[in-house]
C-alpha positions as a printed Julia matrix, in Angstrom:
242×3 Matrix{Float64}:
 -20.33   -2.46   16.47
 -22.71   -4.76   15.06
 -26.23   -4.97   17.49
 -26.43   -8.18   19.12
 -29.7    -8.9    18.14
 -27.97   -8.37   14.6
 -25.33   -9.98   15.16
 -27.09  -13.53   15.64
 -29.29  -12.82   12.85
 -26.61  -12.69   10.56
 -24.56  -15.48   12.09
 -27.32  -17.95   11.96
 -27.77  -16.89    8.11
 -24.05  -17.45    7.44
 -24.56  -21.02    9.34
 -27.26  -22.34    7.2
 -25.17  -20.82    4.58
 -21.9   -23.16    5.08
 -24.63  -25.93    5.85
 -26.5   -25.49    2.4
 -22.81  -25.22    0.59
 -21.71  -28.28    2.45
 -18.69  -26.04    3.25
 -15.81  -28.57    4.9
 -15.92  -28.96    8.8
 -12.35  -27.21    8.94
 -12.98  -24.63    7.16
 -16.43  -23.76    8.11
 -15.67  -23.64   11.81
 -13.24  -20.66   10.71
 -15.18  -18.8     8.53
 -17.85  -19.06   11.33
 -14.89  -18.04   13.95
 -13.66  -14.79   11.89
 -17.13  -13.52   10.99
 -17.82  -13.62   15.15
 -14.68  -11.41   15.75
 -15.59   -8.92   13.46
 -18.92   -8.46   13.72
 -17.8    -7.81   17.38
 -15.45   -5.22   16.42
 -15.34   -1.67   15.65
 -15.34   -0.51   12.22
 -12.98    2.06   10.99
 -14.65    5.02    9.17
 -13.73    5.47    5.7
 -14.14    8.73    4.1
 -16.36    7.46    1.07
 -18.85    6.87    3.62
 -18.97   10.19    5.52
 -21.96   11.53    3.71
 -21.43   14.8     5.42
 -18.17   15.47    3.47
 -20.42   16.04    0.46
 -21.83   19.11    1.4
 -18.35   20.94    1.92
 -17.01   23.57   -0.75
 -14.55   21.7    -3.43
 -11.51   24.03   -1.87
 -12.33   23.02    1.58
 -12.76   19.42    0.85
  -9.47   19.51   -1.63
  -7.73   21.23    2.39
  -8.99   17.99    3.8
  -7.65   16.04    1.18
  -4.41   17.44    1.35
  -4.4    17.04    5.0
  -5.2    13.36    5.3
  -2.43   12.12    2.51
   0.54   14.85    1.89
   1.81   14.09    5.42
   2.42   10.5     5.11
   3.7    11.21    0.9
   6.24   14.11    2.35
   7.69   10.18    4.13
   9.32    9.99    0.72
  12.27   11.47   -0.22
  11.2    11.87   -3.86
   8.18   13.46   -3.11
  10.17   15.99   -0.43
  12.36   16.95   -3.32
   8.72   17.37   -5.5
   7.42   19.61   -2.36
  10.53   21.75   -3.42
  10.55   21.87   -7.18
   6.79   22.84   -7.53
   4.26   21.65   -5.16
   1.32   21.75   -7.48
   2.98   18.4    -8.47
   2.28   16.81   -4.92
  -1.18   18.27   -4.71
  -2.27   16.58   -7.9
  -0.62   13.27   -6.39
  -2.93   13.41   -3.16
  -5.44   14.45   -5.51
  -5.53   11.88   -8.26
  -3.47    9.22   -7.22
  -3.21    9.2    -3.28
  -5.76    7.25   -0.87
  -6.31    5.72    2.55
  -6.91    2.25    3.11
  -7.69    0.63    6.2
  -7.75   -2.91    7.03
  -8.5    -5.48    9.8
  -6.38   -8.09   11.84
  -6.4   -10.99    8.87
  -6.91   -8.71    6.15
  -4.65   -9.57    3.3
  -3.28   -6.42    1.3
  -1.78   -8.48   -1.46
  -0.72  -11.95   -2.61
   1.65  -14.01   -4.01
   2.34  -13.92   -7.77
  -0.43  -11.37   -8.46
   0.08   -8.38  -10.2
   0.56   -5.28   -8.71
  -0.24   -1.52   -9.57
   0.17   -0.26   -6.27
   2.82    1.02   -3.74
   1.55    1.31   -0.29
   2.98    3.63    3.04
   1.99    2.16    6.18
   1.19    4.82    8.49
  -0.31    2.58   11.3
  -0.59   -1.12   12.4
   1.75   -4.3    11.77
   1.27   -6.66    8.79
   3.63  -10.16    8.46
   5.36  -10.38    5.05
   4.99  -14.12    3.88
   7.79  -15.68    1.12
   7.53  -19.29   -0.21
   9.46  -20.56   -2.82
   6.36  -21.2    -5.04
   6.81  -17.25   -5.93
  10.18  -16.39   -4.59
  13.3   -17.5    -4.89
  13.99  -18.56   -1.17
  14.38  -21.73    0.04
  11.44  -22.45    2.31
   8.93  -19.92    3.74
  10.07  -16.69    5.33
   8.16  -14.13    6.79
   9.25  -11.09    8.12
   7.23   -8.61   10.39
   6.03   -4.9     8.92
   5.33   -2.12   10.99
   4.36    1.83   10.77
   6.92    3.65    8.77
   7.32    1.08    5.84
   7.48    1.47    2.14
   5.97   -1.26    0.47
   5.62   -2.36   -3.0
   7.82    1.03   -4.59
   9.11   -0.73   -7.52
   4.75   -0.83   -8.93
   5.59    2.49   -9.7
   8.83    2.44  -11.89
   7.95   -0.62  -13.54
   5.88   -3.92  -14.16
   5.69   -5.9   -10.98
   4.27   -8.8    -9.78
   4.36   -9.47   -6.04
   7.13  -12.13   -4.4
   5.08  -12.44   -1.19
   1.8   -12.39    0.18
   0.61   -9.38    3.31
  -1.51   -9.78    5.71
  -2.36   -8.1     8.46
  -1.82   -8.84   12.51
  -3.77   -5.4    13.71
  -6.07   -2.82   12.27
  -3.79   -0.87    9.41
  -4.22    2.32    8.09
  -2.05    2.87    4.96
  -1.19    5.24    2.36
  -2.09    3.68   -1.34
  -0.72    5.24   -4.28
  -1.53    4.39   -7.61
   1.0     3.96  -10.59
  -0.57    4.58  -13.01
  -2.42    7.68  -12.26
   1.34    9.12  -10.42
   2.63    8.27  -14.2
   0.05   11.08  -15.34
   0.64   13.48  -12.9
   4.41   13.11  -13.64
   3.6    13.99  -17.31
   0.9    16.4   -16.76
   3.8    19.01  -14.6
   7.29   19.78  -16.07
   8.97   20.81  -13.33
   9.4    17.1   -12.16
   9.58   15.13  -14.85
  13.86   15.04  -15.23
  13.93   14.8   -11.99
  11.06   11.7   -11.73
  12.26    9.78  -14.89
  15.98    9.83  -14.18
  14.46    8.51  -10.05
  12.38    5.83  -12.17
  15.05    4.51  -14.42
  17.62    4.53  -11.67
  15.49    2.35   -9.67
  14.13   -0.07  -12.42
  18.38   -0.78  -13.22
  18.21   -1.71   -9.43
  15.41   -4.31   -9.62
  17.44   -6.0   -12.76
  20.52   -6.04  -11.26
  19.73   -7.28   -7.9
  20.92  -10.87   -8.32
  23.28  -12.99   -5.89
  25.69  -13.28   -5.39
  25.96   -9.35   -6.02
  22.64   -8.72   -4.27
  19.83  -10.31   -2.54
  16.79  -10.41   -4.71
  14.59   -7.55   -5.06
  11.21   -8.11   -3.43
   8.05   -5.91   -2.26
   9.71   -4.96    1.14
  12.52   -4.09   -0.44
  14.98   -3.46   -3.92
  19.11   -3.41   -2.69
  20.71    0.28   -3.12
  17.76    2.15   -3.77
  18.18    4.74   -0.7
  17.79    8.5    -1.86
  21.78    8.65   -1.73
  21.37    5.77   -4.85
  18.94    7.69   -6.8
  19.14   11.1    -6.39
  21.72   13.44   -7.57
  23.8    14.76   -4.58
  22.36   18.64   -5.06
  18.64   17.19   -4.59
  19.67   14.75   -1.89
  21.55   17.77    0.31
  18.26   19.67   -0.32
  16.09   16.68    0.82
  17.5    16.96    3.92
């Protein structure tokens, strides 16, 4: 937490700020209102700034790393049935392509229309799911509330997405972020999982196209109809799974 002494130091700079800007009333008075909270609040640690972590051994940091991000990626039923076929393949995804991100009450993960690279696990805190019809194809604005456990944002990693709703979030988050592009060269870089993967991937990109009323609801970044491990995994790896 932020010193008081601080504190009004840096709120009176962000005042004459707004003032100098000639920042609207409206929107001023919330800028001003948001910076108070959090400046009130307790940050969450993130591990690029634990200076300490630098002066552990490269095996005992890659434990740690292991630690902190195959838990929430064993979530996954791909990634179980990964664990299984060699699980060199799911340490170089928490190495190279796993990380934690952590965000605030009003923190927005992602938004409307932009393009996205990223699928996310939320392993703590609630977000709200927002849907207009400027990016989606609903009739007026939805929004639907997202809590620990979610998948978010899976079909970033099987194919070009953009993203049909904007996240926020209600509470401090802590979630999982996985990147597509460096999971698509950890896929390549072990054999053991790449039938397995690309037959996963193409399964679930035929899903996105095909999910059209009145046959399906539309496919958006909470979710892609009949994409459940049952869907997209041959029976012999889905009993296995289990």
């Amino acid at each position: 937490i932020v010193s008081r002494g601080d504190r009004t130091a840096q709120l009176a700079n962000l005042r004459q700020y707004l003032l100098q800007e000639k920042v609207p009333a409206y929107l001023a008075a919330e800028v001003q209102r948001q910076a108070m909270d959090r400046l009130g609040q307790q940050a969450t640690i993130d591990e690029n700034s634990v200076m300490a972590l630098g002066t552990l051994s490269r095996s005992l940091r890659l434990e740690l790393t292991y630690a902190t991000r195959m838990p929430f990626a064993m979530n996954h039923p791909l990634f179980r049935v990964w664990a299984q076929l060699d699980v060199r393949a799911l340490k170089a995804m928490c190495r190279e392509s796993l990380d934690i991100k952590f965000l605030r009450a009003e923190d927005d993960l992602f938004l409307a229309g932009e393009a996205s690279e990223y699928a996310y696990y939320v392993s703590e805190g609630s977000l709200v799911y927002t849907q207009s019809p400027h990016f989606a194809m609903v009739e007026s604005e939805i929004e639907s509330t997202v809590v620990s456990g979610a998948w978010l944002c899976e079909a970033a990693m099987w194919c070009q997405w953009h993203h049909t709703g904007s996240l926020t979030a209600t509470t401090t988050c802590r979630l999982l972020t996985i990147s597509a592009i460096a999971l698509a060269e950890v896929v390549q870089a072990k054999p053991a999982i790449q039938s397995t993967t690309e037959t996963y991937a193409k399964r679930f990109q035929e899903r996105v196209t095909m999910s059209i009323p009145p046959h399906a609801p539309w496919p958006s970044d909470l979710h892609v109809p009949f994409t459940e491990a049952s869907d997209l995994l041959s029976a012999d790896l889905e009993l296995n799974m289990l």
